[in-house]
mmCIF file of C-alpha atoms in Angstrom:
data_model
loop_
_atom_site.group_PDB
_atom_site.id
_atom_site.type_symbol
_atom_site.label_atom_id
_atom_site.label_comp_id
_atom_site.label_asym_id
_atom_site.label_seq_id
_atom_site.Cartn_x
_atom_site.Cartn_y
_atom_site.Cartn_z
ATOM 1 C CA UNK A 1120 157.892 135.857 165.526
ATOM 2 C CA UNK A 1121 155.992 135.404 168.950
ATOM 3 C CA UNK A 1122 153.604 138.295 167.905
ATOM 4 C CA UNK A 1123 152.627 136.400 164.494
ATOM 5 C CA UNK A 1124 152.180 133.286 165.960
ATOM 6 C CA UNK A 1125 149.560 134.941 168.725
ATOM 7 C CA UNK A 1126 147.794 136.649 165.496
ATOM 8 C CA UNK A 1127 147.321 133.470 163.608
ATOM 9 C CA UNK A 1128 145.766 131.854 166.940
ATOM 10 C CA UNK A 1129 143.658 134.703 167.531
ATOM 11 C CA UNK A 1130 142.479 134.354 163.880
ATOM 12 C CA UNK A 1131 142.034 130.829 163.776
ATOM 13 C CA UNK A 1132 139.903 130.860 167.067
ATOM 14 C CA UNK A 1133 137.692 133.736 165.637
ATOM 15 C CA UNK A 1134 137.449 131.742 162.490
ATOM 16 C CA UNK A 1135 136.520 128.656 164.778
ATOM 17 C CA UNK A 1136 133.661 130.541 165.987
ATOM 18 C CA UNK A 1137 131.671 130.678 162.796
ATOM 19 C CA UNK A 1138 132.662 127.145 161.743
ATOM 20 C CA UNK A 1139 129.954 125.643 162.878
ATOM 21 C CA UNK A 1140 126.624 127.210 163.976
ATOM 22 C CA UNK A 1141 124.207 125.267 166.456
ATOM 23 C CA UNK A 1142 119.898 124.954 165.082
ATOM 24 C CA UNK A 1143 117.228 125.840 167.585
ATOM 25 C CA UNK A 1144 116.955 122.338 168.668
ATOM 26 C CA UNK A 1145 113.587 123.228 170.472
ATOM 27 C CA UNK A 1146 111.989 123.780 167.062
ATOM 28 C CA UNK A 1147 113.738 121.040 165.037
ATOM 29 C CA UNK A 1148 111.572 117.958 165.601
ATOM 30 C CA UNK A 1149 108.644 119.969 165.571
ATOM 31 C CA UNK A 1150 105.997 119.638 162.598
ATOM 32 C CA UNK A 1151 106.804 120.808 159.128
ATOM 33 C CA UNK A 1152 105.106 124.543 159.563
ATOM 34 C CA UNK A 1153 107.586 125.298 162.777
ATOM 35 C CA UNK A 1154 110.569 123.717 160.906
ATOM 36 C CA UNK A 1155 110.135 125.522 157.601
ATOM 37 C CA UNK A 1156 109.883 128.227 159.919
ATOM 38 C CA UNK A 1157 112.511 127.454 161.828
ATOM 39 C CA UNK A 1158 114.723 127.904 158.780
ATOM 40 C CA UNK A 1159 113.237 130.849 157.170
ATOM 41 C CA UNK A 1160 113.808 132.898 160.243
ATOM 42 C CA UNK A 1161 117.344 131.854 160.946
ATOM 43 C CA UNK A 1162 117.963 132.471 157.540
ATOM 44 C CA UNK A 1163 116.487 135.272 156.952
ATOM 45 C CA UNK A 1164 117.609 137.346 160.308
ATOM 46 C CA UNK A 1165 114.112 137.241 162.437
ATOM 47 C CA UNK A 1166 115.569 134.816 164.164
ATOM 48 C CA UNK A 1167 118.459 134.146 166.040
ATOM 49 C CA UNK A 1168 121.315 131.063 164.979
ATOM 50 C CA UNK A 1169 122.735 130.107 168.070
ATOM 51 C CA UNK A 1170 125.905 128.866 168.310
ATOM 52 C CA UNK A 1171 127.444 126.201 171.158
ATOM 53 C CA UNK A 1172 129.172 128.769 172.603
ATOM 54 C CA UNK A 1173 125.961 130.778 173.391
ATOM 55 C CA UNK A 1174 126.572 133.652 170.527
ATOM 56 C CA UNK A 1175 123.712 134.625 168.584
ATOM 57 C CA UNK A 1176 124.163 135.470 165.118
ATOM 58 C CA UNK A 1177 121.549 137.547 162.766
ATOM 59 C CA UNK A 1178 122.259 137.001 158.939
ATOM 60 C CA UNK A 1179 121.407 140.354 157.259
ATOM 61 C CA UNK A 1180 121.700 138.625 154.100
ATOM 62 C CA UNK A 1181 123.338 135.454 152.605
ATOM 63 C CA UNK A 1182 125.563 137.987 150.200
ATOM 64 C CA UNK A 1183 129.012 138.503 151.641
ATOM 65 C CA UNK A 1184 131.655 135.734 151.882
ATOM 66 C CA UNK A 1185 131.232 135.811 155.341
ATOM 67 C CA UNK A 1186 127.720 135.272 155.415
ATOM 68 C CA UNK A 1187 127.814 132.788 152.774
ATOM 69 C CA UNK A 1188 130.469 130.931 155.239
ATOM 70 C CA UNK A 1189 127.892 130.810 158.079
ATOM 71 C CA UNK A 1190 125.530 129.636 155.957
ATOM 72 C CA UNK A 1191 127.393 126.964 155.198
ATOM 73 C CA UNK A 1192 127.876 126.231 158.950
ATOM 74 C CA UNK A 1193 124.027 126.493 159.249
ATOM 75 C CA UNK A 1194 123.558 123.249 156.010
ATOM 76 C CA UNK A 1195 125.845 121.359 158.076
ATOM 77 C CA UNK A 1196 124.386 121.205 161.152
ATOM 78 C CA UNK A 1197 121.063 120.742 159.566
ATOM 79 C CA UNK A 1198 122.313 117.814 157.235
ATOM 80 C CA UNK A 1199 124.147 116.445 160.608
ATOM 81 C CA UNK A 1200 120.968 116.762 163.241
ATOM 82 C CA UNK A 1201 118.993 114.240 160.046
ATOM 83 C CA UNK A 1202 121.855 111.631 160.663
ATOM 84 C CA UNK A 1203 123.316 112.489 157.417
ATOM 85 C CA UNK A 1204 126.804 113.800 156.578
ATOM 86 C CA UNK A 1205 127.415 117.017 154.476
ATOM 87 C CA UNK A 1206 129.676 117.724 151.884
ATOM 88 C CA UNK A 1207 130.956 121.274 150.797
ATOM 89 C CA UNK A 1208 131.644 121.308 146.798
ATOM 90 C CA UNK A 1209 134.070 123.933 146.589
ATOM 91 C CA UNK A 1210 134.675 125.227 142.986
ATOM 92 C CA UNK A 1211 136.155 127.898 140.815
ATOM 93 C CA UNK A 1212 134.710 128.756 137.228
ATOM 94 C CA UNK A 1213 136.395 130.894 134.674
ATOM 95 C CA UNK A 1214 135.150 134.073 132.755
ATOM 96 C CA UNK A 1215 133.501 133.134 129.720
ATOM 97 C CA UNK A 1216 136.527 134.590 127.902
ATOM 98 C CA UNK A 1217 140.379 133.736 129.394
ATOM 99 C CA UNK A 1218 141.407 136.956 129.113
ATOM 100 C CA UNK A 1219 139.134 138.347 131.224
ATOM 101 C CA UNK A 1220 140.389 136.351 134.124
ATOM 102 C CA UNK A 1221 143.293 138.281 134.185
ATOM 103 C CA UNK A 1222 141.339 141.305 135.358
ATOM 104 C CA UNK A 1223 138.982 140.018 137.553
ATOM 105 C CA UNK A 1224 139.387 136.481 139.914
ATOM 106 C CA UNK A 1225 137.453 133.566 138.519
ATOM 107 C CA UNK A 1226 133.873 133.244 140.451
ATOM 108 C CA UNK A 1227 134.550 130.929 143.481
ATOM 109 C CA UNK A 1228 132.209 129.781 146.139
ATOM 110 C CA UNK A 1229 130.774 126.837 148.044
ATOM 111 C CA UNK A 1230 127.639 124.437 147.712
ATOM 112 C CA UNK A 1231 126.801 121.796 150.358
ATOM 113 C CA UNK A 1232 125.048 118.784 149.269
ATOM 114 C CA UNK A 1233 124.165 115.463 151.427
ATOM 115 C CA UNK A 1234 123.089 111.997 150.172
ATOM 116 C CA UNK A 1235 120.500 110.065 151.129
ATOM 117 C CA UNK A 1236 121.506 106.785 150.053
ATOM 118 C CA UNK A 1237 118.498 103.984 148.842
ATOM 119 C CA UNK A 1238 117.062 101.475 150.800
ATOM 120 C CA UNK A 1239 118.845 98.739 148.262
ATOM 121 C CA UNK A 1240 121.548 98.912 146.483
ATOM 122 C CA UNK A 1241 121.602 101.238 143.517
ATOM 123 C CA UNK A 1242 123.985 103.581 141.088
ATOM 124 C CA UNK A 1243 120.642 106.117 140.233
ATOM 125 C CA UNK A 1244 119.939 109.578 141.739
ATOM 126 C CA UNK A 1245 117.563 112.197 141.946
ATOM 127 C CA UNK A 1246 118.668 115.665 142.694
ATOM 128 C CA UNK A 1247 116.799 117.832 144.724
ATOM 129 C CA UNK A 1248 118.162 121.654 144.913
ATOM 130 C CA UNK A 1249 117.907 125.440 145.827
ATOM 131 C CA UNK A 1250 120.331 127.963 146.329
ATOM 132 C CA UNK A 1251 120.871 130.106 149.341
ATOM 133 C CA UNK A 1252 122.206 133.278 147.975
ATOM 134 C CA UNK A 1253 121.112 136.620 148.022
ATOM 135 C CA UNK A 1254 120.923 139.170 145.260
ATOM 136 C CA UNK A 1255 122.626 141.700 147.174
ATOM 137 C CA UNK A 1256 123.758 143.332 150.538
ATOM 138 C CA UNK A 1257 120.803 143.504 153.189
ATOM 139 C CA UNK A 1258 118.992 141.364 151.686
ATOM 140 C CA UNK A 1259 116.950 138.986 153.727
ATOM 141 C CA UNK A 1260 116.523 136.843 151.087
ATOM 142 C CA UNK A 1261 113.316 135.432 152.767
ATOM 143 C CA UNK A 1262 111.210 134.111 149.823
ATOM 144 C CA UNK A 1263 114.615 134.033 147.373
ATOM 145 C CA UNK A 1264 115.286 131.940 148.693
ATOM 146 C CA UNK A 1265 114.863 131.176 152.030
ATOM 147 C CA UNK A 1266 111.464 129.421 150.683
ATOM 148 C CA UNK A 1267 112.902 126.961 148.235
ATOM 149 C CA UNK A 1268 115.447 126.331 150.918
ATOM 150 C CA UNK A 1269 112.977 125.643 153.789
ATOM 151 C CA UNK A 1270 111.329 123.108 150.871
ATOM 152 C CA UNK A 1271 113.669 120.803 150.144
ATOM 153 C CA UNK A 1272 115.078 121.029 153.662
ATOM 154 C CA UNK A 1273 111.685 119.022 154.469
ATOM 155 C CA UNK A 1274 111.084 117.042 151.714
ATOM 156 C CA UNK A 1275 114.460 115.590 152.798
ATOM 157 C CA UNK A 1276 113.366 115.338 156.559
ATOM 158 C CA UNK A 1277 110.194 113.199 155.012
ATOM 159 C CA UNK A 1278 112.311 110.989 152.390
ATOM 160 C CA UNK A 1279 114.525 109.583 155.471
ATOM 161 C CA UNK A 1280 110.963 107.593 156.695
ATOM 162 C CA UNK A 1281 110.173 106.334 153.412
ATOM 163 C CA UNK A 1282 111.518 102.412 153.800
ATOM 164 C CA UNK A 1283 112.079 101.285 150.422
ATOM 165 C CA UNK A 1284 114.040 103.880 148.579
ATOM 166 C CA UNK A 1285 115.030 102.299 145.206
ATOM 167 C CA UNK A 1286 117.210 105.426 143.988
ATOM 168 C CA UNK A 1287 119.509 107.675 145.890
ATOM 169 C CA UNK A 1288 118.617 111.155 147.166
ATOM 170 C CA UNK A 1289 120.949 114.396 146.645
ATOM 171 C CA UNK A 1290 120.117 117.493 148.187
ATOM 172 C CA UNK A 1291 122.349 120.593 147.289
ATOM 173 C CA UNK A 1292 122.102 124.040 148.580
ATOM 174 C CA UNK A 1293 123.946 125.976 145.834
ATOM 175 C CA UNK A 1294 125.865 128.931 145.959
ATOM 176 C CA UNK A 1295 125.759 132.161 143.644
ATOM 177 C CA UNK A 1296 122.530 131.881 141.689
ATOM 178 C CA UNK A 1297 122.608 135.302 141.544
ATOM 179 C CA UNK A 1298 125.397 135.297 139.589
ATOM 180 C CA UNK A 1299 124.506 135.347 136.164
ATOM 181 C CA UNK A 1300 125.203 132.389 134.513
ATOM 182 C CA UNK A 1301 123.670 130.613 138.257
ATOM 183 C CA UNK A 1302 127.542 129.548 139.252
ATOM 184 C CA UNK A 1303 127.052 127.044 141.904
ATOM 185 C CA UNK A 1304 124.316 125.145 140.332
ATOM 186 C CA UNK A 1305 126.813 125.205 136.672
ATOM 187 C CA UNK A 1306 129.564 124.262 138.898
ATOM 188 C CA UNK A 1307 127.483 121.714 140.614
ATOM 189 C CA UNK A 1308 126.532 119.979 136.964
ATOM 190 C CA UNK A 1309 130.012 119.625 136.054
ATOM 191 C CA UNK A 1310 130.851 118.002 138.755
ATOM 192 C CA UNK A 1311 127.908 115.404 138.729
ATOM 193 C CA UNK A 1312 129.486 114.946 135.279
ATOM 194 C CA UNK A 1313 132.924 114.569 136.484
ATOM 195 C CA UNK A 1314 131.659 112.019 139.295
ATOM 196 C CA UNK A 1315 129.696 110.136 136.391
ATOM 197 C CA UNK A 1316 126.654 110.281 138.543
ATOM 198 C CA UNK A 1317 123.569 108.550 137.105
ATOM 199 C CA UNK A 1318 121.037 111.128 137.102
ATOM 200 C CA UNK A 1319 117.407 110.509 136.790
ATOM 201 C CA UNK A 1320 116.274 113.768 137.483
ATOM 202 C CA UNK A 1321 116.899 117.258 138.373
ATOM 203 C CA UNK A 1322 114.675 119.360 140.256
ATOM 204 C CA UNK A 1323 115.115 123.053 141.374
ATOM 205 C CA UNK A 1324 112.883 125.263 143.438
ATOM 206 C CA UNK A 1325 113.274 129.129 143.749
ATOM 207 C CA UNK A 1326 111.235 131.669 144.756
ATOM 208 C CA UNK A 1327 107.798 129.381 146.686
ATOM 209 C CA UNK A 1328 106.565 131.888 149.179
ATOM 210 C CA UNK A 1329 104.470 134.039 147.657
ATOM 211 C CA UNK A 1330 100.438 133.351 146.513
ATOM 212 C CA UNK A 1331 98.365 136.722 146.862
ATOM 213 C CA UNK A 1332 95.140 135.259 145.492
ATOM 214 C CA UNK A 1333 95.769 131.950 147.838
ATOM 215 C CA UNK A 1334 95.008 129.463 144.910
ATOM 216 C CA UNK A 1335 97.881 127.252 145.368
ATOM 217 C CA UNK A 1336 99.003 127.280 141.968
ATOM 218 C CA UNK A 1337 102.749 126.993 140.721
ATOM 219 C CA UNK A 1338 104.651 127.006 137.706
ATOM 220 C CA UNK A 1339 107.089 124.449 136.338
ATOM 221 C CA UNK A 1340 110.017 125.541 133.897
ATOM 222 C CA UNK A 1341 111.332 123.599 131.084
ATOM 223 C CA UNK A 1342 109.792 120.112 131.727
ATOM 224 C CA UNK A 1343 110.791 117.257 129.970
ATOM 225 C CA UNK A 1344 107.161 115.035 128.869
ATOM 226 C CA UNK A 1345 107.813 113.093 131.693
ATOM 227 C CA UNK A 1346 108.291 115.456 134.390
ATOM 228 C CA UNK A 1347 105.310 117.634 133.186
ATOM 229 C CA UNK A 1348 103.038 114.434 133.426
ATOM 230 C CA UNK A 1349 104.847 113.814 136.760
ATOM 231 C CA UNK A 1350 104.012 117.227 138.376
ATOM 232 C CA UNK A 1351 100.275 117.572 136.797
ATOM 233 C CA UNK A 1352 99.711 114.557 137.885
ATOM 234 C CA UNK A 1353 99.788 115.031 141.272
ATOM 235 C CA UNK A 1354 99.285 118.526 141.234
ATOM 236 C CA UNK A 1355 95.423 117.554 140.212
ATOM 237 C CA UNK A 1356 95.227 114.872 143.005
ATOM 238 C CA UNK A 1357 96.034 117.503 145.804
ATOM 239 C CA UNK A 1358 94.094 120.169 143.947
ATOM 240 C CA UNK A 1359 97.014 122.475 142.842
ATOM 241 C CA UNK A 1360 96.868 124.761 139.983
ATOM 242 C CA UNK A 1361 99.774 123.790 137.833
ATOM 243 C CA UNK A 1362 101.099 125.258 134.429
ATOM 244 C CA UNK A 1363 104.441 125.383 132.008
ATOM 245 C CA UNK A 1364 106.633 127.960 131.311
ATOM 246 C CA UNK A 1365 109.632 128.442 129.077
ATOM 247 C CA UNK A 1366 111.972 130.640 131.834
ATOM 248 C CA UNK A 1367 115.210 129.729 132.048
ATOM 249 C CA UNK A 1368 117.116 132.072 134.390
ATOM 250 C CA UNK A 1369 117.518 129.778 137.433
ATOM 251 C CA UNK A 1370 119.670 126.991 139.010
ATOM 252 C CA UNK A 1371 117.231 124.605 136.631
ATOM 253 C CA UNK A 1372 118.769 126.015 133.302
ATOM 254 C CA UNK A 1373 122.574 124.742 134.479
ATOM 255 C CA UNK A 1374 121.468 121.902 134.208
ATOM 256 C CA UNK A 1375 119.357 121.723 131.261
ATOM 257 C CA UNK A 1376 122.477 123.105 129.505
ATOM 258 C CA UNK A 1377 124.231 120.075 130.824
ATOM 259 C CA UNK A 1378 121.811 117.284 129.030
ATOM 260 C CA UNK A 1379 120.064 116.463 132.046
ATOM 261 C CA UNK A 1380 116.364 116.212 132.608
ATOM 262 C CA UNK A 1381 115.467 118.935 134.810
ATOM 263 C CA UNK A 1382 112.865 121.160 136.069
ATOM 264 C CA UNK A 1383 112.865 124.558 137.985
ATOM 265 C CA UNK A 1384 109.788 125.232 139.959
ATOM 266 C CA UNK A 1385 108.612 128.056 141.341
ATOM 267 C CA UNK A 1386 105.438 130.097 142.284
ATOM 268 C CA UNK A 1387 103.300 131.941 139.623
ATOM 269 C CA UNK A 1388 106.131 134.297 138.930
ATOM 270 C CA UNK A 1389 104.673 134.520 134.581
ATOM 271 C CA UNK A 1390 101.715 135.568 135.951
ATOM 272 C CA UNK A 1391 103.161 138.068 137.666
ATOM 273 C CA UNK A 1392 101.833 136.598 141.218
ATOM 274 C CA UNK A 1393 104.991 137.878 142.792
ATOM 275 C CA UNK A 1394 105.897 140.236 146.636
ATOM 276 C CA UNK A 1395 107.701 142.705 144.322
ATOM 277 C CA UNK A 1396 110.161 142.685 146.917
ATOM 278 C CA UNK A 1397 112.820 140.397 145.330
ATOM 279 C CA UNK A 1398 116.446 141.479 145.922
ATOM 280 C CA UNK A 1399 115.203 144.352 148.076
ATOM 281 C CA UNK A 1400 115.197 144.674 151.717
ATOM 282 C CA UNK A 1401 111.693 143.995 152.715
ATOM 283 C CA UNK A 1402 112.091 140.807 151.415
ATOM 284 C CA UNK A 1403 111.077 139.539 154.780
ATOM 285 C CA UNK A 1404 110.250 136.692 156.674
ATOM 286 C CA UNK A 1405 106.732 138.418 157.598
ATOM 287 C CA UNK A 1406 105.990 138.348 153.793
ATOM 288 C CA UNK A 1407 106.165 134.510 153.586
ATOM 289 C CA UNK A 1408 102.817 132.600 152.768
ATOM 290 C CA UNK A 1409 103.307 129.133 154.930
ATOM 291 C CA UNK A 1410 100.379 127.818 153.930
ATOM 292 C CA UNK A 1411 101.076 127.761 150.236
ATOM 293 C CA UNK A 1412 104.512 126.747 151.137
ATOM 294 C CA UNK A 1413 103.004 124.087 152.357
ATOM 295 C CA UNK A 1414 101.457 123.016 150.026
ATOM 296 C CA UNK A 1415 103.899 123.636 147.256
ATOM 297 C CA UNK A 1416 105.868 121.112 149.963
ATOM 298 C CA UNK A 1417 103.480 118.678 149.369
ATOM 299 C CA UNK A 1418 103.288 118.709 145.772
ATOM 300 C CA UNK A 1419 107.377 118.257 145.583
ATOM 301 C CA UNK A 1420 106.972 115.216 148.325
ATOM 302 C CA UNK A 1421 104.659 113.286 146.447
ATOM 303 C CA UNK A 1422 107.019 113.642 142.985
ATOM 304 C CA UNK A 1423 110.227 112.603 144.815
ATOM 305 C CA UNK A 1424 108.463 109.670 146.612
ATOM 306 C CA UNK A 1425 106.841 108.191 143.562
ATOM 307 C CA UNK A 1426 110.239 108.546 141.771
ATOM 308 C CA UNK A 1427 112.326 107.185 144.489
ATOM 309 C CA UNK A 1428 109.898 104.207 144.808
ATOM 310 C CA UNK A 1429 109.950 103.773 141.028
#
């Protein structure tokens, strides 16, 4: 009995370890290039996370539970260093067919979402998202999606210092978008439905490293009227190429399926302007275009402000 109850110590201080890994601070409050790549490199393993305890930990990928877990750890220290508190959604979603869950486990994992709450009181949100999975072992995961990651992450960081936020902000970081049917983000939407959330908006970014002919332009997926006219709108003021496309196979789609007014947005990736290297190891942090993240950073900024000022 003495021998077990040394185990389980052993195993809950090891588990300890990885509960909750420590930013760079020396890069946080730096401008928005050295954050985004702050987080691309931790992320992506060309950088180190350090934890309190002085370990240094190098994600290969964001595929295994493990490295889903630290992950995790990474969101909350990032939500907690903005003077926000995060939130893990844990969920479970069956097969598409009962039976089948009696051969293989229900997909399970985690998102992490934060919210910033409005200036004045109000019951309205806006969801900003990207998930943080990768396609497969050894993956860095850099542009997917490190990229869409390191976007909202400052979009967030530049909501906080707007002063008169008439609608609340959720940002999520969801799990298994790999998955087929994009599980965290379908989980996510159900619960938003459970909650009865008022939703303006949903709005999804995946895959915004990448421009090889450096013209700025990105695509947006499935807008309603509105949020077309939203995006061209101020795509044309900051001279950003913009155009529609009908692709459905990202976090965006959940929750389109859901009745919500969405919008996934991404780099040219109809036009084939694209690394090649998705879900592949050389899907690198040396690969990613700053500059068009950038501005791709802008262009979502501008959006959320005018609709959280609306």
């Amino acid at each position: 009995m003495r021998i077990q109850y040394i185990l389980l110590l052993i195993l809950l201080a090891s588990c300890s370890n990885h509960q909750h890994a420590e930013l760079v601070l020396e890069d946080f409050n730096e401008n928005e290039t050295h954050f985004q790549k702050m987080i691309i490199g931790q992320l992506s393993g060309a950088k180190s996370i350090n934890t309190s305890n002085n370990e240094k930990i190098y994600l290969k990928s964001r595929w295994s539970k493990k490295e889903r877990e630290i992950s995790i750890s990474y969101f909350q220290t990032l939500i907690e260093k903005m003077g926000l508190d995060p939130v893990v959604h844990q969920y479970k979603l069956p097969n598409l067919n009962f039976g089948i869950d009696l051969l293989i486990e229900p997909l399970s994992g985690k998102n992490i979402f934060t919210i910033l709450e409005s200036s004045s009181k109000s019951d309205e949100y806006v969801i900003l998202g990207a998930h943080y999975d990768t396609g497969a072992r050894n993956v860095p995961g850099a542009i997917d999606n490190g990229s869409g990651i390191a976007l909202i992450s400052e979009v967030l960081r530049k909501a906080i210092k707007i002063t008169n936020r008439k609608k609340n902000l959720i940002v999520v970081f969801f799990d298994q978008e790999e998955e087929d049917i994009s599980a965290g983000s379908t989980a996510f939407a159900k619960y938003l439905i459970k909650q009865k959330y008022k939703v303006h908006s949903v709005h999804t970014y995946d895959l915004i490293g990448w421009d090889s002919d450096n013209n700025k332009e990105v695509e947006i997926e499935l807008p309603s009227p509105k949020l077309e006219e939203l995006y061209k709108r101020h795509a044309d003021t900051l001279g950003i190429p913009i155009y529609v496309t009908k692709v459905n196979s990202s976090d965006h789609y959940s929750f389109i399926k859901k009745g919500f007014e969405a919008v996934g947005i991404s780099q040219a990736y109809v036009k084939k302007d694209n690394s090649g290297k998705k879900d592949t190891p050389e899907d690198k942090y040396e690969i990613v275009n700053f500059e068009y993240l950038a501005s791709s950073t802008a262009l979502a900024y501008e959006v959320i402000k005018e609709i959280l000022n609306d």
